[in-house]
mmCIF file of C-alpha atoms in Angstrom:
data_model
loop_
_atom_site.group_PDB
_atom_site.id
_atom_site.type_symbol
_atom_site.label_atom_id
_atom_site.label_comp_id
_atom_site.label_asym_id
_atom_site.label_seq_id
_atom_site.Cartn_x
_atom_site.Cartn_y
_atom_site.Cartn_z
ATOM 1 C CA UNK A 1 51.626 -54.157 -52.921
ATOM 2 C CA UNK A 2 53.496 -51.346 -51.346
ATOM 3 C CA UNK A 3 52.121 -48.175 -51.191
ATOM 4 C CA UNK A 4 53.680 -45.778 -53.040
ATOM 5 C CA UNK A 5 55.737 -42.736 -51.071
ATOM 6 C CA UNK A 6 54.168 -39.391 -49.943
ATOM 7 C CA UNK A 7 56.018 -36.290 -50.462
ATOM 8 C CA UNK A 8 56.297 -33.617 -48.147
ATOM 9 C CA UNK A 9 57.666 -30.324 -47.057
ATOM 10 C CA UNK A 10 59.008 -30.302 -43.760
ATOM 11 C CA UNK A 11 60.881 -28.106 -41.055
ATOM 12 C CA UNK A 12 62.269 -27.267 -37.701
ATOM 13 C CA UNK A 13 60.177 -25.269 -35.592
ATOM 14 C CA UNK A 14 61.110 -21.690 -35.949
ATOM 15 C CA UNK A 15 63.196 -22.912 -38.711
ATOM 16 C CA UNK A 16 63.242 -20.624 -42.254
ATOM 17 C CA UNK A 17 64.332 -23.507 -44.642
ATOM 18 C CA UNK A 18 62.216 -26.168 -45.827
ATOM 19 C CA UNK A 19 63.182 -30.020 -46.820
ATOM 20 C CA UNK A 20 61.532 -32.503 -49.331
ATOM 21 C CA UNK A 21 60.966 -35.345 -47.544
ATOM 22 C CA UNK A 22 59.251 -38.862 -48.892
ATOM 23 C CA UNK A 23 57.650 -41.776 -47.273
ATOM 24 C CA UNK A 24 55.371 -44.724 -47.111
ATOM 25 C CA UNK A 25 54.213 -44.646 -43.417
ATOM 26 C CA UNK A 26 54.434 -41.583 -40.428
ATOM 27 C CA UNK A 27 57.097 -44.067 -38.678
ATOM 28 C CA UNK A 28 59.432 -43.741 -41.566
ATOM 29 C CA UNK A 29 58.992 -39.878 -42.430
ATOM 30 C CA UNK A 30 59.486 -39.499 -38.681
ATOM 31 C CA UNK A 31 62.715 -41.117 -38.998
ATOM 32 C CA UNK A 32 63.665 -39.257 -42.052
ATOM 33 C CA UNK A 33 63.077 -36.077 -41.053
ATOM 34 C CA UNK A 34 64.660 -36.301 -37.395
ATOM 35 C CA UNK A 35 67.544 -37.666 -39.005
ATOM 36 C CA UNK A 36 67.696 -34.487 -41.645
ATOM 37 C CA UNK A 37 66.622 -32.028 -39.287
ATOM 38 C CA UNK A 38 68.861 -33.307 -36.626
ATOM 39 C CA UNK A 39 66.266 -33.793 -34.133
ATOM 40 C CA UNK A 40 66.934 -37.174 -33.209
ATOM 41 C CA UNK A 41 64.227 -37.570 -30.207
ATOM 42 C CA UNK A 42 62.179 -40.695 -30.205
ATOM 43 C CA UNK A 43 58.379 -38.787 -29.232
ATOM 44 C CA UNK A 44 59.080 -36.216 -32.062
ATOM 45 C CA UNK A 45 55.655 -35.530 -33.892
ATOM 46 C CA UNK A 46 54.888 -33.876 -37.403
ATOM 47 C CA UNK A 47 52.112 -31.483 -37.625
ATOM 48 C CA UNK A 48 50.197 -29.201 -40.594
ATOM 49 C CA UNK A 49 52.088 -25.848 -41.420
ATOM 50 C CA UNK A 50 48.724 -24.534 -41.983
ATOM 51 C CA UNK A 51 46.722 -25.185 -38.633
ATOM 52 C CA UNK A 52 48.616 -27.351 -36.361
ATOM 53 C CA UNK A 53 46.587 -30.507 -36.566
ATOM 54 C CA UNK A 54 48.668 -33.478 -35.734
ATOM 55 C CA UNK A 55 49.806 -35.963 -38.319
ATOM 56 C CA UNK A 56 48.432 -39.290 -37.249
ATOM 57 C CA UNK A 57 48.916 -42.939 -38.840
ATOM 58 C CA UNK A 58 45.304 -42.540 -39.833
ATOM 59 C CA UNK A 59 45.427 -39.268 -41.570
ATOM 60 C CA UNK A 60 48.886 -39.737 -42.865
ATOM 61 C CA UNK A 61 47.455 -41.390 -46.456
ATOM 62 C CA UNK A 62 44.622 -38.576 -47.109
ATOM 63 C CA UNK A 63 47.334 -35.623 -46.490
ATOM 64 C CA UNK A 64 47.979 -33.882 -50.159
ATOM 65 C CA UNK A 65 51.599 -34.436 -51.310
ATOM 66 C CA UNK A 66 53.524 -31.584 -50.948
ATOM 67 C CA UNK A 67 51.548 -30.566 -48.087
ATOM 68 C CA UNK A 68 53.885 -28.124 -45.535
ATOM 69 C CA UNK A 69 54.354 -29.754 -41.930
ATOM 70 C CA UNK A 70 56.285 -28.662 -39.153
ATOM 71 C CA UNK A 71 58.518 -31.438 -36.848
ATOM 72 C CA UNK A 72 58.297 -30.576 -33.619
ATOM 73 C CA UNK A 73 60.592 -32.225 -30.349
ATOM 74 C CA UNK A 74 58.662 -33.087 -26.933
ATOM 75 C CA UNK A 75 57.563 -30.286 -25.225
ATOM 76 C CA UNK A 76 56.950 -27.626 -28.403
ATOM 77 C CA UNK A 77 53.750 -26.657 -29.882
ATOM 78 C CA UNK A 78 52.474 -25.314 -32.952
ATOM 79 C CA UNK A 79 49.003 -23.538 -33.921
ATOM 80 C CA UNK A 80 49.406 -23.203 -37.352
ATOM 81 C CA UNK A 81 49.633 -19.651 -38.907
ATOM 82 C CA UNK A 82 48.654 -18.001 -36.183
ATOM 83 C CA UNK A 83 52.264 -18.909 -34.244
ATOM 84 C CA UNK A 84 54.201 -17.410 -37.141
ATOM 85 C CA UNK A 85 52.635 -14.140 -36.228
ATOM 86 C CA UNK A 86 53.027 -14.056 -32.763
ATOM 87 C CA UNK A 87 56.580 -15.308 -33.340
ATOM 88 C CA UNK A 88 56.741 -12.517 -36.152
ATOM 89 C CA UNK A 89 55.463 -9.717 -33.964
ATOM 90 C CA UNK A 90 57.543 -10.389 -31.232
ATOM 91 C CA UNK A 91 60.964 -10.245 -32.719
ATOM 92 C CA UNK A 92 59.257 -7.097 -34.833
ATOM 93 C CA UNK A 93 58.482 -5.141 -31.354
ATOM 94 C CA UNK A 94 62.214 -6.373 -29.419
ATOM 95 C CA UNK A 95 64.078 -4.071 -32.589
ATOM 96 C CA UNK A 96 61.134 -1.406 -32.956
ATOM 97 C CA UNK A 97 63.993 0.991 -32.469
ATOM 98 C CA UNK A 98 65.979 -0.216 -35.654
ATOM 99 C CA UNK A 99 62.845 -0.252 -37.047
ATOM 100 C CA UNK A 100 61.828 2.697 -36.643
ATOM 101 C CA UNK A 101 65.040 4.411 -37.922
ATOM 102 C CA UNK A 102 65.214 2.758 -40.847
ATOM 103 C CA UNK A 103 61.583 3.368 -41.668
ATOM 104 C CA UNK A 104 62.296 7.405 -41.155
ATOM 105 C CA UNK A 105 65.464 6.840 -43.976
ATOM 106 C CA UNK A 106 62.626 5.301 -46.294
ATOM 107 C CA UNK A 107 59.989 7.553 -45.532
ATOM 108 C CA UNK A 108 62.291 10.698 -46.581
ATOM 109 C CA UNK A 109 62.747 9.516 -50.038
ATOM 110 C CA UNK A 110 59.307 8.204 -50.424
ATOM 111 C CA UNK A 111 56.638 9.825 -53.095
ATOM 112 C CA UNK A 112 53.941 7.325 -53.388
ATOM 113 C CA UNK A 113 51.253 8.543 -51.047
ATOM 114 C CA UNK A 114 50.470 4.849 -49.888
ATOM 115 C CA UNK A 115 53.791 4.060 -48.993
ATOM 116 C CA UNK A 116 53.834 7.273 -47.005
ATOM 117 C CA UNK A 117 51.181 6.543 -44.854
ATOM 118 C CA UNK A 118 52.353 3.017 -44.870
ATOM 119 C CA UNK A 119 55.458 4.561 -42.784
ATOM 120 C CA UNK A 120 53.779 7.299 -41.003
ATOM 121 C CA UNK A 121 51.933 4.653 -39.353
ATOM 122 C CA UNK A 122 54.116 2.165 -38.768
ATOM 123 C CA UNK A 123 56.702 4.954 -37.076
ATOM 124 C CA UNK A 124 53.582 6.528 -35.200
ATOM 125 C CA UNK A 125 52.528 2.813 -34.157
ATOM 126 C CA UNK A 126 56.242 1.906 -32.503
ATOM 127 C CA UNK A 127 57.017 5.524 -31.077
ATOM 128 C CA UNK A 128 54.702 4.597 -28.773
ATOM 129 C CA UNK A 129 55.160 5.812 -25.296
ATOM 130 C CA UNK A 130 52.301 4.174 -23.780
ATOM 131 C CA UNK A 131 53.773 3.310 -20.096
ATOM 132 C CA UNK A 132 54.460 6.915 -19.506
ATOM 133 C CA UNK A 133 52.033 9.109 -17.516
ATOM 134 C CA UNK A 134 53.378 12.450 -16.586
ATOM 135 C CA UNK A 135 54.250 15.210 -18.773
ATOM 136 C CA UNK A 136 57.789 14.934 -18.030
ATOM 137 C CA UNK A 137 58.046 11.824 -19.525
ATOM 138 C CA UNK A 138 55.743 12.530 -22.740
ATOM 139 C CA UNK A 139 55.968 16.065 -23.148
ATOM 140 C CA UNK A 140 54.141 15.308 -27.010
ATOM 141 C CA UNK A 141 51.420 13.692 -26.117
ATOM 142 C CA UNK A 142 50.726 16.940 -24.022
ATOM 143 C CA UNK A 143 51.263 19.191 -26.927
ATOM 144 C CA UNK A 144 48.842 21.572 -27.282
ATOM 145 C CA UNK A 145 46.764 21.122 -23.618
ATOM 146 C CA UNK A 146 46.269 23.344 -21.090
ATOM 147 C CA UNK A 147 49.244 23.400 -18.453
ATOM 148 C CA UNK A 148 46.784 22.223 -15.623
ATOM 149 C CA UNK A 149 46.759 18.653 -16.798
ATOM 150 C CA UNK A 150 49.941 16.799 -15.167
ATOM 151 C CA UNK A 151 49.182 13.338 -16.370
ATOM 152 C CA UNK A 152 47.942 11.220 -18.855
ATOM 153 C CA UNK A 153 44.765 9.651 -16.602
ATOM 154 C CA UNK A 154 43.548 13.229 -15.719
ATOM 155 C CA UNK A 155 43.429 14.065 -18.596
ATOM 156 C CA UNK A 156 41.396 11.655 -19.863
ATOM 157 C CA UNK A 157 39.109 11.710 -17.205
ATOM 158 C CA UNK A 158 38.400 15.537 -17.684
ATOM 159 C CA UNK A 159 37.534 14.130 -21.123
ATOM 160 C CA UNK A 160 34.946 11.702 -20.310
ATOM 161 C CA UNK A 161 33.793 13.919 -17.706
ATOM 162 C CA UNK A 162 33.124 16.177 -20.861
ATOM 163 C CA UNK A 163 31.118 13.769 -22.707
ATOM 164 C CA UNK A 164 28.968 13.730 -19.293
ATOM 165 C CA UNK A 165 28.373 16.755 -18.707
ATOM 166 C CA UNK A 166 27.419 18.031 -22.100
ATOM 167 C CA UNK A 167 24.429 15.075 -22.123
ATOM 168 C CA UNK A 168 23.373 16.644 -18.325
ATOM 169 C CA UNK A 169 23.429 20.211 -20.047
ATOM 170 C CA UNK A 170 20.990 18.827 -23.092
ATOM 171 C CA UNK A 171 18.679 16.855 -21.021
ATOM 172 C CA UNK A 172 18.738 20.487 -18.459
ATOM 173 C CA UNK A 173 17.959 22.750 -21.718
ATOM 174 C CA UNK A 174 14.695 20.545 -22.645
ATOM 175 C CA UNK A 175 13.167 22.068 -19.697
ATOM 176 C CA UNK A 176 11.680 25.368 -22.347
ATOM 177 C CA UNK A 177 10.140 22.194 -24.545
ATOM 178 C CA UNK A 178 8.284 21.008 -21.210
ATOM 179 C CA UNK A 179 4.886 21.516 -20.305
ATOM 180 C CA UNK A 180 4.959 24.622 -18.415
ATOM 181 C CA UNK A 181 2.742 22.747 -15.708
ATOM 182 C CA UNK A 182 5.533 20.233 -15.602
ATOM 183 C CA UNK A 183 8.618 22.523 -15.609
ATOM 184 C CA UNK A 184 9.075 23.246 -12.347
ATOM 185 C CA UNK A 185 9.015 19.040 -11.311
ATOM 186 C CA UNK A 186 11.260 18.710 -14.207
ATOM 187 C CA UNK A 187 13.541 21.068 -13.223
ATOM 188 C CA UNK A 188 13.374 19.471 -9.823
ATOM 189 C CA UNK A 189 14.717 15.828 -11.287
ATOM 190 C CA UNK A 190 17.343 17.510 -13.082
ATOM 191 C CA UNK A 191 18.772 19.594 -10.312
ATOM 192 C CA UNK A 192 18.727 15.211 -8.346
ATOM 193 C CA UNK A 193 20.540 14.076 -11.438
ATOM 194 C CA UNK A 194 22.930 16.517 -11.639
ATOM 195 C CA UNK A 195 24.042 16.293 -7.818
ATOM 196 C CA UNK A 196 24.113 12.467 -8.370
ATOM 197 C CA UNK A 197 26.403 13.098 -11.286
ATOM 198 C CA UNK A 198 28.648 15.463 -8.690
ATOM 199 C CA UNK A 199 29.236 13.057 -6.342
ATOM 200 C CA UNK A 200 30.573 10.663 -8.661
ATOM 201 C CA UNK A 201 32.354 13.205 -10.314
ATOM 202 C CA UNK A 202 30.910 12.758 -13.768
ATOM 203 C CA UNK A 203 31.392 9.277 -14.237
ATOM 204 C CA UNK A 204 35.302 9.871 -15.082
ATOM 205 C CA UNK A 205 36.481 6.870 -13.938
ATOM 206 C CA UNK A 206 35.603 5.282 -17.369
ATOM 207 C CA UNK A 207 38.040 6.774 -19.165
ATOM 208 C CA UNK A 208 41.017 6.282 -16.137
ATOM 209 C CA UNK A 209 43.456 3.617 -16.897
ATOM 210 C CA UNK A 210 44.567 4.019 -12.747
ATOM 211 C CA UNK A 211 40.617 3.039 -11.802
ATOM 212 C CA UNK A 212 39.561 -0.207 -11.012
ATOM 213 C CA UNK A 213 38.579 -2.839 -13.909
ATOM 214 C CA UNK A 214 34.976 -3.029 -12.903
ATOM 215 C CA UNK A 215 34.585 0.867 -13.745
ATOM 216 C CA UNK A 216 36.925 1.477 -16.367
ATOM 217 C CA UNK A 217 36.389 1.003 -20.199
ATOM 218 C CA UNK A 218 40.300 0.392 -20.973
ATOM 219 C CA UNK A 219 43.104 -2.169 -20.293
ATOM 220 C CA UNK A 220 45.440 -0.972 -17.207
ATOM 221 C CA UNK A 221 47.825 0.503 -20.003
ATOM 222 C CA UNK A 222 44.425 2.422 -21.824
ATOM 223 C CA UNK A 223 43.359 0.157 -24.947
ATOM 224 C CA UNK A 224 40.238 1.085 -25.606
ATOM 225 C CA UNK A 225 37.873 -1.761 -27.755
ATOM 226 C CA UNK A 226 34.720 -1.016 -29.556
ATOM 227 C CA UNK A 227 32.091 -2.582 -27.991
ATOM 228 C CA UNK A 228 30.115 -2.263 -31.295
ATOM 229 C CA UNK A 229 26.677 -0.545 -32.943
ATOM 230 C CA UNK A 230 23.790 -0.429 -30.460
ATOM 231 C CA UNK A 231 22.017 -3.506 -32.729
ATOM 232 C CA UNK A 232 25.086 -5.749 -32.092
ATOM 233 C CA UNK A 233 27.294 -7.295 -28.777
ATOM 234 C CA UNK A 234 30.178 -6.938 -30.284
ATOM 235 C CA UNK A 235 32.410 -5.031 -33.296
ATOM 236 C CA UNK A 236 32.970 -7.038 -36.410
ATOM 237 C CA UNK A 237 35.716 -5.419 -37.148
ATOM 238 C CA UNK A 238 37.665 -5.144 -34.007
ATOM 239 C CA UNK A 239 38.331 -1.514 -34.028
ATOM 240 C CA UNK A 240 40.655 -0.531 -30.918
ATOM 241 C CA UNK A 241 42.628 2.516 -29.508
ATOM 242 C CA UNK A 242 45.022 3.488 -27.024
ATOM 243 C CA UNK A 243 44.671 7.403 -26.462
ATOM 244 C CA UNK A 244 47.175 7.053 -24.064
ATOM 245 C CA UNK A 245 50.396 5.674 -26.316
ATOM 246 C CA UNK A 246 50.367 9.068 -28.464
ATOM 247 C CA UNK A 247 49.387 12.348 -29.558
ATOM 248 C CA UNK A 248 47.544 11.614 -32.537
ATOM 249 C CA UNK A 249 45.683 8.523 -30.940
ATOM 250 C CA UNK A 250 44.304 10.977 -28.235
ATOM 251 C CA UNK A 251 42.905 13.505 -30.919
ATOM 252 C CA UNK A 252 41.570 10.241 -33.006
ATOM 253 C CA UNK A 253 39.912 9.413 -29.624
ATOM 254 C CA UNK A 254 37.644 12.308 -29.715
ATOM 255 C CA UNK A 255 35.824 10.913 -32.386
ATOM 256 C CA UNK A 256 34.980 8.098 -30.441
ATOM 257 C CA UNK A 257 31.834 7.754 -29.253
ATOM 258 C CA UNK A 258 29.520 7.105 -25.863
ATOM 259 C CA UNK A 259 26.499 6.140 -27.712
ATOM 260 C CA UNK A 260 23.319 5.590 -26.205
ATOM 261 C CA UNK A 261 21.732 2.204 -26.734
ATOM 262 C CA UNK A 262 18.129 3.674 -25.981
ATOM 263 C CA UNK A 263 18.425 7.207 -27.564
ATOM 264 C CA UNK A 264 18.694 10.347 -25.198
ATOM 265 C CA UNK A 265 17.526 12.968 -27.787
ATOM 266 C CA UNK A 266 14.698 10.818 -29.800
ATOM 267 C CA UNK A 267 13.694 9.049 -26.781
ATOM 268 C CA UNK A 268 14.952 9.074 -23.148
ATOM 269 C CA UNK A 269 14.602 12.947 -22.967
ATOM 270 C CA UNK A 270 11.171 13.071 -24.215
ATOM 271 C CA UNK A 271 10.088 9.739 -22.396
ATOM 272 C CA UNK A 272 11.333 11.555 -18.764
ATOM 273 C CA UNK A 273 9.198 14.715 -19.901
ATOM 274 C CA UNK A 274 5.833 13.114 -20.815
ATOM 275 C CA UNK A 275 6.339 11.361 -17.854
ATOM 276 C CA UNK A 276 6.733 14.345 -15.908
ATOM 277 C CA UNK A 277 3.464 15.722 -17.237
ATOM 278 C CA UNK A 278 1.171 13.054 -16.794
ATOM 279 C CA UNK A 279 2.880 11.797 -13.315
ATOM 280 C CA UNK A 280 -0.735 12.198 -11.646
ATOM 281 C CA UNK A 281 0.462 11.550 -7.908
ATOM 282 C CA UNK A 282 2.770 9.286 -9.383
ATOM 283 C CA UNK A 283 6.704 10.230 -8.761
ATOM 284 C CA UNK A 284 8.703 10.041 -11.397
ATOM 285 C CA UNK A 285 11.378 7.431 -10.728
ATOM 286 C CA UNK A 286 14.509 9.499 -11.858
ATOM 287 C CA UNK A 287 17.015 7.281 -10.921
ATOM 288 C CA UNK A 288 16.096 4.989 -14.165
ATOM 289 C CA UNK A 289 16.071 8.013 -16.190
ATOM 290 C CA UNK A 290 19.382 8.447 -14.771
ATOM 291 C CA UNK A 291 21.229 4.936 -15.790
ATOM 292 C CA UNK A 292 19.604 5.521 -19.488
ATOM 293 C CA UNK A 293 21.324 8.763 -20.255
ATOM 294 C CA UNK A 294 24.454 8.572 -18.332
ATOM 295 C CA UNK A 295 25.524 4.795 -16.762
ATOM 296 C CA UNK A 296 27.006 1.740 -19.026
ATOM 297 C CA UNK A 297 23.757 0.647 -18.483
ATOM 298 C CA UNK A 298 22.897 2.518 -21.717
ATOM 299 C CA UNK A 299 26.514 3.322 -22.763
ATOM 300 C CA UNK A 300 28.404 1.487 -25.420
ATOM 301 C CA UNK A 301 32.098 3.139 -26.476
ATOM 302 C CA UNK A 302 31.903 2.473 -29.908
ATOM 303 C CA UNK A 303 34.524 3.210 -33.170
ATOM 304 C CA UNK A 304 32.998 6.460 -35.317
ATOM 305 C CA UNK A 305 32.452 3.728 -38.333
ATOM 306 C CA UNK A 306 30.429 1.457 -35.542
ATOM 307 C CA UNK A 307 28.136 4.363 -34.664
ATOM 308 C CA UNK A 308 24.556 3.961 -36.308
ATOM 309 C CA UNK A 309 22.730 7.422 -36.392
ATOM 310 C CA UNK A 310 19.875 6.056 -38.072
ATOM 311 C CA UNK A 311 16.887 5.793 -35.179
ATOM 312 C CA UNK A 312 17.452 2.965 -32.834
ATOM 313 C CA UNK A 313 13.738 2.530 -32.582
ATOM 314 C CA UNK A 314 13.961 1.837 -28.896
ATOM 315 C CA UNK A 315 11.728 2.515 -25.870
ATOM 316 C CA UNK A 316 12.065 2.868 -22.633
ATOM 317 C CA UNK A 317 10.852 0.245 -20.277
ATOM 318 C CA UNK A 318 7.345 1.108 -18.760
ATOM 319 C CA UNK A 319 7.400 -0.726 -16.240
ATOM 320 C CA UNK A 320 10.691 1.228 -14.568
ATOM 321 C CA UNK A 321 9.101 4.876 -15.241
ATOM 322 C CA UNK A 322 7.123 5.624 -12.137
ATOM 323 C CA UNK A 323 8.067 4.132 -8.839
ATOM 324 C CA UNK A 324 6.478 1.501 -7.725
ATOM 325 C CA UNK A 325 3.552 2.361 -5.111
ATOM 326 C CA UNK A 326 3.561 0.602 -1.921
ATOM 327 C CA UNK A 327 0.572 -0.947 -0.744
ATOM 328 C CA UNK A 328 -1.371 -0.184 2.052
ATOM 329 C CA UNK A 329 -1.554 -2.671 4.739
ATOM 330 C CA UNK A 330 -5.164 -3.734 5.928
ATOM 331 C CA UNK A 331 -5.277 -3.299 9.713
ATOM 332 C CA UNK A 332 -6.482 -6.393 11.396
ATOM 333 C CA UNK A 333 -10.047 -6.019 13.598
#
């Protein structure tokens, strides 16, 4: 007995309209639909709307009627879903300028607060001037700034400089809370770190879309990804940023944070004090103190939502607090 036909839904690649299409075998819906989606190549192959799996001779019988497949000629592709974004974005971004315009008509008319910032948004996100870098050719973005800054990049690095230097002026103000036996030694790291921090010019370069990828936190045109809570490797929710395409994304950036995987107030700053105090001959090995509180060794950029304040309830290794003492050689009789 013949088996019955299988309906389907099929179309062109790229193609808006769909066609009902029936049959008893992949050989003769092949046929079918090359013949009524003029696409009359011999290695054409049908495969899922949904993900892009490949109809096969095999699976062809366990497929749901009605199920949505794309035909595709040698040579295309298709991923499913996913490739009707991509294609979707990409026509979106090639008439952002139409787009925009249009949106600005709506948005004047518009009440409904949702809708508003529905608009705002998507204007803000496509009046994007993201490639430009002096204030010449953003003069917005620079709205509001002191005259000194010229670009984009020194800007931002002034601003992670910032972050830097406000953690060296907390861990330089715990010097009252020290033993006073220990003040003057702690004083003494301090004064190393900060010099250290000078001649790299406050670690900057993070924040500097013109610095090289191994030092930089961003994407050569300045995205910015979370690298997510202390606890985690990663952000969940993908938050990202590019301070560098507008105005408002560089004032939303400030809320970002440089948070300290081993804490610098609960524990770092402490830790490098106690140690300070009970050194006993023992010198204090600052330069680990030093990649805790202001390296990516301890660093994570993460999203204002991503940033746990709750205590980390980390330590500092032990075994890196005190330099190591080297050992005395015995002299041979």
């Amino acid at each position: 007995m013949a088996p019955r036909p299988k309906a389907f839904k099929i179309r062109r690649l790229r193609g808006p309209q769909k066609y009902g299409l029936a049959g008893r075998s992949l050989p003769e819906l092949l046929r079918k639909a090359g013949k009524r989606l003029q696409l009359p190549f011999p290695d054409c192959r049908l495969c899922l709307y949904e993900d892009g799996t490949e109809l096969t001779e095999g699976y062809f019988h366990s497929v749901p009627d009605n199920t949505d497949l794309v035909l595709l000629a040698p040579g295309e592709t298709w991923q499913g879903f996913v490739s009707d974004i991509d294609h979707f974005l990409n026509t979106f971004y090639a008439q952002k300028d139409d787009i925009v315009e249009a949106a600005q008509k709506l948005l004047s008319d518009e009440q409904a607060p949702k809708r508003q910032k529905l608009l705002v948004d998507l204007i803000s996100n496509l009046s994007e001037n993201i490639l430009a870098e002096s204030r010449e050719e953003d003069r917005k973005w620079f709205e509001g700034m002191e005259s000194r800054f010229k670009n984009k990049s020194s800007y931002m690095r002034y601003s992670c400089e910032s972050r830097i230097r406000s953690y060296m002026k907390e861990v330089s103000s715990y010097t009252s809370a020290v033993h006073p036996a220990a003040q003057a030694e702690y004083k003494r790291i301090t004064d190393f770190m900060l010099d250290k921090l000078k001649s790299v010019k406050y670690n900057g370069c993070y924040f500097d879309r013109r610095e090289e990828a191994a030092v930089r936190l961003c994407t050569t045109e300045g995205w910015f990804s979370c690298q997510g809570p202390f606890d985690r490797d990663y952000c969940l929710c993908k938050h990202s940023i590019n301070p560098y395409s507008n105005r408002e994304s560089r004032i939303l950036f400030s809320t970002w944070n440089l948070d300290h995987i081993i804490e610098k107030k609960r524990t770092i700053v402490p830790t490098l004090a106690e140690a300070v105090k009970e050194q006993d001959g023992r010198e204090v090995a600052w330069e680990y103190f030093y990649q805790l509180l202001f390296t990516l060794e301890n660093l994570k950029l993460v999203h204002i939502a991503c940033h746990k304040k709750a205590s980390h309830n980390l330590t500092c290794d032990k075994t890196k607090i005190y330099r190591k003492r080297k050992r005395m050689q015995k002299v041979s009789k």
